[in-house]
Amino acid sequence: ILIFSAFPPPSFSVLTPPPPLYIFCHYQAPFLPSTLKHSLHHQKKHTRMEFAHIILHLALFFSLLNSSFATRQLAESTQFMTFQYHKGPLLSGKVPINLIWYGKFTTTQRAVITDFVTSLSPSQREGQPSVAKWWATIGKYYRLANPRNPTSPSPLLGKQILDHSYSLGKSLTNTHLIQLASKSGQQVNAINVILTSSDVAVEGFCSSRCGTHGSSSNVGSSRNKSAYIWVGNSETQCPGQCAWPFHQPIYGPQSPPLVAPNNDVGLDGMVINLASLLAGTVTNPFGNGYFQGPKEAPLEAASACPGIYGKGAYPGYAGNLLVDPTTGASYNANGINRRKYLVPALYDPATSSCSTL
């Protein structure tokens, strides 16, 4: 069984929900050169020329300080790295996305997710930039893996299973997640997605992750594996960790939360984490596809770009986003049925950088 988390455990960074993966730097108060201190101490005795020399020192000092700040901002918002393809299988062609709804979800909430999954495939019904355009970046991984015959994944909405009765209780372990994933069958080229409601506790939820993707062997065959994803609704448990930027973060740079495009902080947060995990699952379904770093804690297509949703992003700021003039909601991608979504930046293997819509 392979499991990858969508929230960084304390000891390392993996797939991450927006704000928690920030790197905090301690900045000491800037110091003045000793010669400048000496000059300031004796400034009353200095000539005008020496005073001008002090002003020049100060101008140079603040110029360097401003340059350092600009460089820091650039370093925070731009990530360059090299992904390695580990020669394992990728999910390609038609990829059914089966949804297992565990707990209580309203019809409106389910529609937010199903419309997002359907929006991954291009159509004539959505505006631009679109969810499908965002997903098209994934195709670059396949062109690098197999330049002669690339077959990009084409997600499609598969089965839906409703478990309103909490058949395994309201406190789930990783073993329970695998049991739930098997409810929709173990198709080799499909992804079984478990979505847990806001009143369900899951092992590691909030403390170390917002979601997971992994795989398990099919019954009677150790060679054929099935991929699965779990994402939890954090609305009442940890929205500051798993639904940023639609909720105030519990730590790190503080800024006002954005308005959720579907008017549901928990569900819009789930869309972000589901999008991240779908990108990681198709490009690294069984732990030997595309990733950087250790296999046990890989950086994948979306987790390599934490907290970035638009150009100019930096810790505490999601980036330049589109804003709905009627609702004031922030988003960066259009879906079917006039849906609006916020999707994470993806690592672009062609440019070795994080790419936004």
Short mmCIF file of C-alpha atoms in Angstrom, two decimals:
data_model
loop_
_atom_site.label_atom_id
_atom_site.label_comp_id
_atom_site.label_asym_id
_atom_site.label_seq_id
_atom_site.Cartn_x
_atom_site.Cartn_y
_atom_site.Cartn_z
CA ILE A 1 0.00 0.00 0.00
CA LEU A 2 1.36 3.39 -0.98
CA ILE A 3 0.02 6.53 0.67
CA PHE A 4 0.92 10.15 -0.06
CA SER A 5 -0.39 12.95 2.13
CA ALA A 6 -1.90 16.23 1.04
CA PHE A 7 -0.58 18.09 4.08
CA PRO A 8 3.05 18.28 5.19
CA PRO A 9 3.87 16.25 8.29
CA PRO A 10 6.05 18.23 10.73
CA SER A 11 9.25 16.55 9.57
CA PHE A 12 8.94 17.08 5.83
CA SER A 13 7.06 18.71 2.98
CA VAL A 14 4.64 16.82 0.77
CA LEU A 15 1.43 17.65 -1.01
CA THR A 16 0.23 20.68 0.87
CA PRO A 17 -2.85 22.79 1.39
CA PRO A 18 -2.04 26.40 0.86
CA PRO A 19 -0.66 28.31 3.79
CA PRO A 20 0.88 25.69 6.07
CA LEU A 21 3.93 24.99 3.91
CA TYR A 22 5.46 28.40 4.28
CA ILE A 23 9.12 28.73 5.14
CA PHE A 24 9.53 31.24 7.94
CA CYS A 25 12.70 33.26 8.03
CA HIS A 26 14.01 35.10 11.07
CA TYR A 27 15.14 38.56 10.19
CA GLN A 28 17.40 40.37 12.57
CA ALA A 29 17.25 44.14 12.75
CA PRO A 30 19.60 45.59 10.14
CA PHE A 31 22.81 47.00 11.47
CA LEU A 32 24.73 50.10 10.47
CA PRO A 33 28.38 49.82 9.50
CA SER A 34 30.77 50.75 12.34
CA THR A 35 32.14 53.66 10.34
CA LEU A 36 28.61 55.00 9.96
CA LYS A 37 27.97 54.65 13.68
CA HIS A 38 31.18 56.55 14.38
CA SER A 39 30.18 59.26 11.94
CA LEU A 40 26.76 59.62 13.53
CA HIS A 41 28.32 59.82 17.00
CA HIS A 42 30.55 62.69 16.00
CA GLN A 43 28.30 64.28 13.40
CA LYS A 44 28.34 67.66 15.17
CA LYS A 45 32.08 67.90 14.55
CA HIS A 46 31.96 66.90 10.92
CA THR A 47 32.01 69.20 7.95
CA ARG A 48 29.22 69.38 5.39
CA MET A 49 31.23 67.10 3.12
CA GLU A 50 31.41 64.45 5.83
CA PHE A 51 27.66 64.87 6.47
CA ALA A 52 27.02 64.24 2.79
CA HIS A 53 29.17 61.13 3.12
CA ILE A 54 26.84 59.90 5.89
CA ILE A 55 23.80 60.54 3.71
CA LEU A 56 25.46 58.54 0.93
CA HIS A 57 26.01 55.65 3.36
CA LEU A 58 22.36 55.74 4.37
CA ALA A 59 21.17 55.85 0.78
CA LEU A 60 23.35 52.87 -0.09
CA PHE A 61 22.18 51.01 3.02
CA PHE A 62 18.46 51.39 2.25
CA SER A 63 19.06 50.65 -1.41
CA LEU A 64 20.68 47.34 -0.49
CA LEU A 65 17.89 46.63 2.02
CA ASN A 66 15.24 47.21 -0.65
CA SER A 67 17.16 45.07 -3.13
CA SER A 68 17.40 42.27 -0.56
CA PHE A 69 13.64 42.46 0.08
CA ALA A 70 12.86 42.30 -3.64
CA THR A 71 15.18 39.33 -4.04
CA ARG A 72 13.48 37.57 -1.11
CA GLN A 73 10.04 38.14 -2.65
CA LEU A 74 11.22 36.72 -5.96
CA ALA A 75 12.71 33.69 -4.22
CA GLU A 76 9.45 33.07 -2.37
CA SER A 77 7.26 33.23 -5.47
CA THR A 78 9.48 31.42 -7.98
CA GLN A 79 10.52 27.82 -7.59
CA PHE A 80 12.94 26.04 -9.85
CA MET A 81 13.51 22.34 -9.55
CA THR A 82 13.96 19.24 -11.64
CA PHE A 83 11.40 16.47 -11.58
CA GLN A 84 12.54 12.95 -12.27
CA TYR A 85 10.52 10.31 -14.08
CA HIS A 86 11.10 7.00 -12.30
CA LYS A 87 9.88 4.91 -15.26
CA GLY A 88 6.76 3.61 -13.55
CA PRO A 89 3.28 3.49 -15.08
CA LEU A 90 1.15 6.62 -15.40
CA LEU A 91 -2.64 6.76 -15.66
CA SER A 92 -3.47 7.54 -19.29
CA GLY A 93 -6.36 7.56 -21.73
CA LYS A 94 -9.85 7.56 -20.24
CA VAL A 95 -9.62 7.73 -16.45
CA PRO A 96 -12.96 7.26 -14.63
CA ILE A 97 -13.20 9.28 -11.42
CA ASN A 98 -15.49 7.35 -9.07
CA LEU A 99 -16.85 9.33 -6.11
CA ILE A 100 -17.66 7.75 -2.73
CA TRP A 101 -19.58 10.27 -0.60
CA TYR A 102 -19.10 9.34 3.04
CA GLY A 103 -21.36 11.19 5.44
CA LYS A 104 -23.88 13.90 4.80
CA PHE A 105 -23.50 16.11 1.74
CA THR A 106 -26.25 18.25 0.25
CA THR A 107 -27.18 18.00 -3.41
CA THR A 108 -25.66 21.45 -3.94
CA GLN A 109 -22.37 20.37 -2.36
CA ARG A 110 -22.17 17.25 -4.49
CA ALA A 111 -22.78 19.34 -7.61
CA VAL A 112 -19.75 21.54 -6.83
CA ILE A 113 -17.48 18.49 -6.96
CA THR A 114 -19.13 16.65 -9.86
CA ASP A 115 -19.09 19.79 -12.01
CA PHE A 116 -15.39 20.22 -11.22
CA VAL A 117 -14.55 16.66 -12.29
CA THR A 118 -16.57 17.06 -15.49
CA SER A 119 -14.85 20.39 -16.17
CA LEU A 120 -11.45 18.66 -16.39
CA SER A 121 -12.35 17.59 -19.92
CA PRO A 122 -12.55 20.42 -22.49
CA SER A 123 -15.95 21.47 -23.80
CA GLN A 124 -17.60 24.46 -25.42
CA ARG A 125 -19.61 25.29 -22.30
CA GLU A 126 -17.08 27.01 -20.07
CA GLY A 127 -15.36 30.38 -20.25
CA GLN A 128 -11.64 31.02 -20.24
CA PRO A 129 -9.36 30.47 -18.48
CA SER A 130 -10.86 27.07 -17.82
CA VAL A 131 -10.34 24.09 -15.56
CA ALA A 132 -9.61 22.06 -18.71
CA LYS A 133 -6.83 24.48 -19.68
CA TRP A 134 -5.33 24.07 -16.22
CA TRP A 135 -5.45 20.28 -16.57
CA ALA A 136 -3.77 20.45 -20.00
CA THR A 137 -0.44 21.14 -18.28
CA ILE A 138 -0.49 17.50 -17.13
CA GLY A 139 -0.09 16.46 -20.77
CA LYS A 140 3.47 17.79 -20.76
CA TYR A 141 4.51 15.02 -18.38
CA TYR A 142 3.28 12.41 -20.83
CA ARG A 143 5.03 14.00 -23.80
CA LEU A 144 8.31 13.80 -21.89
CA ALA A 145 7.70 10.22 -20.74
CA ASN A 146 6.76 8.97 -24.21
CA PRO A 147 7.56 11.56 -26.93
CA ARG A 148 6.61 9.23 -29.78
CA ASN A 149 3.18 8.24 -28.52
CA PRO A 150 2.03 10.40 -25.61
CA THR A 151 -1.39 9.52 -24.22
CA SER A 152 -2.57 12.15 -21.77
CA PRO A 153 -5.18 11.27 -19.13
CA SER A 154 -8.78 12.20 -19.93
CA PRO A 155 -10.74 12.21 -16.66
CA LEU A 156 -14.45 11.46 -16.79
CA LEU A 157 -17.07 11.27 -14.09
CA GLY A 158 -17.61 7.64 -13.13
CA LYS A 159 -19.74 5.95 -10.47
CA GLN A 160 -21.14 7.72 -7.43
CA ILE A 161 -21.79 5.91 -4.18
CA LEU A 162 -23.60 7.55 -1.27
CA ASP A 163 -22.89 6.37 2.27
CA HIS A 164 -25.12 8.61 4.40
CA SER A 165 -25.23 6.06 7.23
CA TYR A 166 -21.52 6.28 8.17
CA SER A 167 -21.12 2.52 7.65
CA LEU A 168 -17.64 2.52 9.23
CA GLY A 169 -18.37 5.10 11.91
CA LYS A 170 -17.28 8.71 12.20
CA SER A 171 -13.62 8.05 13.00
CA LEU A 172 -11.72 6.50 10.11
CA THR A 173 -8.25 5.00 9.79
CA ASN A 174 -6.15 4.47 6.68
CA THR A 175 -7.43 0.89 6.54
CA HIS A 176 -11.01 2.21 6.49
CA LEU A 177 -10.14 4.47 3.54
CA ILE A 178 -8.93 1.48 1.53
CA GLN A 179 -12.13 -0.39 2.41
CA LEU A 180 -14.23 2.54 1.23
CA ALA A 181 -12.22 2.88 -1.98
CA SER A 182 -12.99 -0.73 -2.86
CA LYS A 183 -16.74 -0.04 -2.79
CA SER A 184 -16.72 1.24 -6.36
CA GLY A 185 -14.69 -1.70 -7.65
CA GLN A 186 -10.99 -1.97 -8.35
CA GLN A 187 -10.52 -0.73 -11.89
CA VAL A 188 -6.89 -0.58 -12.96
CA ASN A 189 -7.09 2.75 -14.79
CA ALA A 190 -9.64 4.45 -12.54
CA ILE A 191 -9.35 6.64 -9.46
CA ASN A 192 -11.67 5.99 -6.52
CA VAL A 193 -12.19 9.22 -4.56
CA ILE A 194 -13.45 9.11 -0.97
CA LEU A 195 -14.98 12.41 0.17
CA THR A 196 -15.72 12.66 3.90
CA SER A 197 -18.19 15.15 5.38
CA SER A 198 -17.31 17.81 7.94
CA ASP A 199 -18.37 15.66 10.92
CA VAL A 200 -16.04 12.76 10.07
CA ALA A 201 -12.63 12.45 11.70
CA VAL A 202 -9.90 10.73 9.68
CA GLU A 203 -6.51 9.53 10.85
CA GLY A 204 -4.05 12.41 10.44
CA PHE A 205 -6.71 14.87 9.28
CA CYS A 206 -5.81 18.45 10.23
CA SER A 207 -2.78 17.37 12.27
CA SER A 208 -0.70 16.29 9.30
CA ARG A 209 -2.81 16.23 6.13
CA CYS A 210 -5.93 17.46 4.33
CA GLY A 211 -6.13 14.53 1.92
CA THR A 212 -4.28 11.50 0.66
CA HIS A 213 -3.64 9.57 -2.51
CA GLY A 214 -2.38 6.02 -2.60
CA SER A 215 -2.84 2.61 -4.15
CA SER A 216 -3.74 -0.90 -3.15
CA SER A 217 -3.37 -4.28 -4.86
CA ASN A 218 -6.44 -5.82 -6.40
CA VAL A 219 -7.87 -8.87 -4.73
CA GLY A 220 -6.15 -12.02 -6.02
CA SER A 221 -3.41 -10.08 -7.83
CA SER A 222 -0.37 -8.38 -6.34
CA ARG A 223 0.60 -6.93 -9.71
CA ASN A 224 -2.57 -5.03 -10.62
CA LYS A 225 -3.08 -1.98 -8.44
CA SER A 226 -5.85 0.56 -8.06
CA ALA A 227 -5.39 4.23 -7.23
CA TYR A 228 -7.49 6.07 -4.70
CA ILE A 229 -7.80 9.55 -3.19
CA TRP A 230 -9.27 10.77 0.06
CA VAL A 231 -10.22 14.41 0.75
CA GLY A 232 -11.97 15.68 3.87
CA ASN A 233 -14.29 18.63 4.41
CA SER A 234 -12.38 20.83 6.87
CA GLU A 235 -15.10 23.45 7.42
CA THR A 236 -15.69 22.69 11.11
CA GLN A 237 -12.38 21.02 11.96
CA CYS A 238 -9.47 22.96 10.44
CA PRO A 239 -10.42 25.44 7.69
CA GLY A 240 -7.38 27.56 8.53
CA GLN A 241 -5.18 24.66 7.49
CA CYS A 242 -7.12 22.99 4.70
CA ALA A 243 -9.31 25.73 3.19
CA TRP A 244 -6.90 28.65 2.85
CA PRO A 245 -7.16 31.20 1.20
CA PHE A 246 -10.92 31.06 1.92
CA HIS A 247 -10.30 31.08 5.66
CA GLN A 248 -7.85 32.90 7.91
CA PRO A 249 -4.71 30.75 8.35
CA ILE A 250 -3.97 29.52 11.85
CA TYR A 251 -0.34 30.65 11.55
CA GLY A 252 1.98 32.38 9.13
CA PRO A 253 1.39 35.66 7.31
CA GLN A 254 -2.11 36.93 8.08
CA SER A 255 -4.32 38.44 5.41
CA PRO A 256 -8.11 38.67 5.03
CA PRO A 257 -9.67 35.47 3.66
CA LEU A 258 -10.95 35.49 0.10
CA VAL A 259 -14.59 34.95 -0.78
CA ALA A 260 -15.19 31.32 -1.84
CA PRO A 261 -16.44 31.09 -5.46
CA ASN A 262 -19.13 28.51 -4.63
CA ASN A 263 -20.08 30.19 -1.36
CA ASP A 264 -18.93 27.17 0.65
CA VAL A 265 -15.55 27.41 2.38
CA GLY A 266 -15.41 23.68 3.11
CA LEU A 267 -16.31 22.55 -0.41
CA ASP A 268 -14.14 25.12 -2.18
CA GLY A 269 -11.27 23.98 0.04
CA MET A 270 -12.00 20.38 -0.95
CA VAL A 271 -11.81 21.35 -4.63
CA ILE A 272 -8.31 22.77 -4.13
CA ASN A 273 -7.08 19.62 -2.39
CA LEU A 274 -8.85 17.29 -4.83
CA ALA A 275 -7.30 19.13 -7.77
CA SER A 276 -3.83 18.80 -6.21
CA LEU A 277 -4.28 15.11 -5.52
CA LEU A 278 -5.70 14.31 -8.96
CA ALA A 279 -2.63 15.88 -10.56
CA GLY A 280 -0.35 13.88 -8.27
CA THR A 281 -2.26 10.65 -8.74
CA VAL A 282 -2.21 10.48 -12.55
CA THR A 283 1.49 11.40 -12.76
CA ASN A 284 2.62 9.28 -9.80
CA PRO A 285 -0.12 6.71 -9.14
CA PHE A 286 2.03 3.94 -7.65
CA GLY A 287 5.04 5.73 -6.25
CA ASN A 288 7.34 5.31 -9.24
CA GLY A 289 6.14 7.99 -11.65
CA TYR A 290 7.03 11.70 -11.62
CA PHE A 291 8.21 13.19 -8.35
CA GLN A 292 11.09 14.92 -6.66
CA GLY A 293 12.63 14.03 -3.32
CA PRO A 294 12.22 10.85 -1.26
CA LYS A 295 9.63 8.31 -2.35
CA GLU A 296 8.05 8.33 1.10
CA ALA A 297 7.50 12.10 0.98
CA PRO A 298 7.48 13.11 -2.69
CA LEU A 299 6.93 16.53 -4.18
CA GLU A 300 4.48 16.00 -7.02
CA ALA A 301 2.86 18.00 -9.82
CA ALA A 302 0.89 20.32 -7.51
CA SER A 303 2.51 19.83 -4.11
CA ALA A 304 5.74 21.25 -5.53
CA CYS A 305 3.99 24.64 -5.80
CA PRO A 306 2.36 25.20 -2.38
CA GLY A 307 0.25 28.29 -1.81
CA ILE A 308 0.54 29.54 -5.40
CA TYR A 309 -2.68 30.30 -7.29
CA GLY A 310 -1.84 33.33 -9.40
CA LYS A 311 1.09 35.34 -10.64
CA GLY A 312 2.98 37.28 -8.00
CA ALA A 313 2.08 34.87 -5.18
CA TYR A 314 4.11 34.86 -1.97
CA PRO A 315 3.51 33.55 1.57
CA GLY A 316 0.18 34.88 2.78
CA TYR A 317 -0.84 36.09 -0.70
CA ALA A 318 -2.43 33.67 -3.18
CA GLY A 319 -1.47 35.77 -6.22
CA ASN A 320 -3.32 37.89 -8.75
CA LEU A 321 -6.74 36.28 -9.18
CA LEU A 322 -9.96 36.98 -11.04
CA VAL A 323 -12.78 38.46 -8.98
CA ASP A 324 -16.47 37.99 -9.68
CA PRO A 325 -17.96 41.50 -9.88
CA THR A 326 -21.29 40.34 -8.43
CA THR A 327 -20.23 38.15 -5.51
CA GLY A 328 -16.69 39.39 -4.90
CA ALA A 329 -15.48 35.78 -5.02
CA SER A 330 -11.88 35.05 -6.07
CA TYR A 331 -11.12 32.36 -8.64
CA ASN A 332 -8.76 31.49 -11.48
CA ALA A 333 -10.63 28.90 -13.55
CA ASN A 334 -14.06 28.56 -15.14
CA GLY A 335 -15.99 25.30 -15.22
CA ILE A 336 -19.21 23.98 -16.70
CA ASN A 337 -22.58 25.33 -15.57
CA ARG A 338 -20.96 28.73 -15.04
CA ARG A 339 -18.95 27.37 -12.14
CA LYS A 340 -15.89 29.18 -10.87
CA TYR A 341 -13.03 27.43 -9.09
CA LEU A 342 -9.66 28.11 -7.53
CA VAL A 343 -7.06 25.58 -8.67
CA PRO A 344 -3.41 25.35 -7.57
CA ALA A 345 -0.36 26.08 -9.67
CA LEU A 346 1.17 23.05 -11.36
CA TYR A 347 4.82 22.30 -11.83
CA ASP A 348 5.58 22.66 -15.55
CA PRO A 349 8.27 20.13 -16.53
CA ALA A 350 8.97 22.04 -19.75
CA THR A 351 10.01 25.23 -17.93
CA SER A 352 11.01 23.73 -14.56
CA SER A 353 8.82 26.24 -12.74
CA CYS A 354 5.37 26.62 -11.22
CA SER A 355 2.73 27.49 -13.81
CA THR A 356 -0.52 29.34 -13.14
CA LEU A 357 -3.45 30.10 -15.42
#
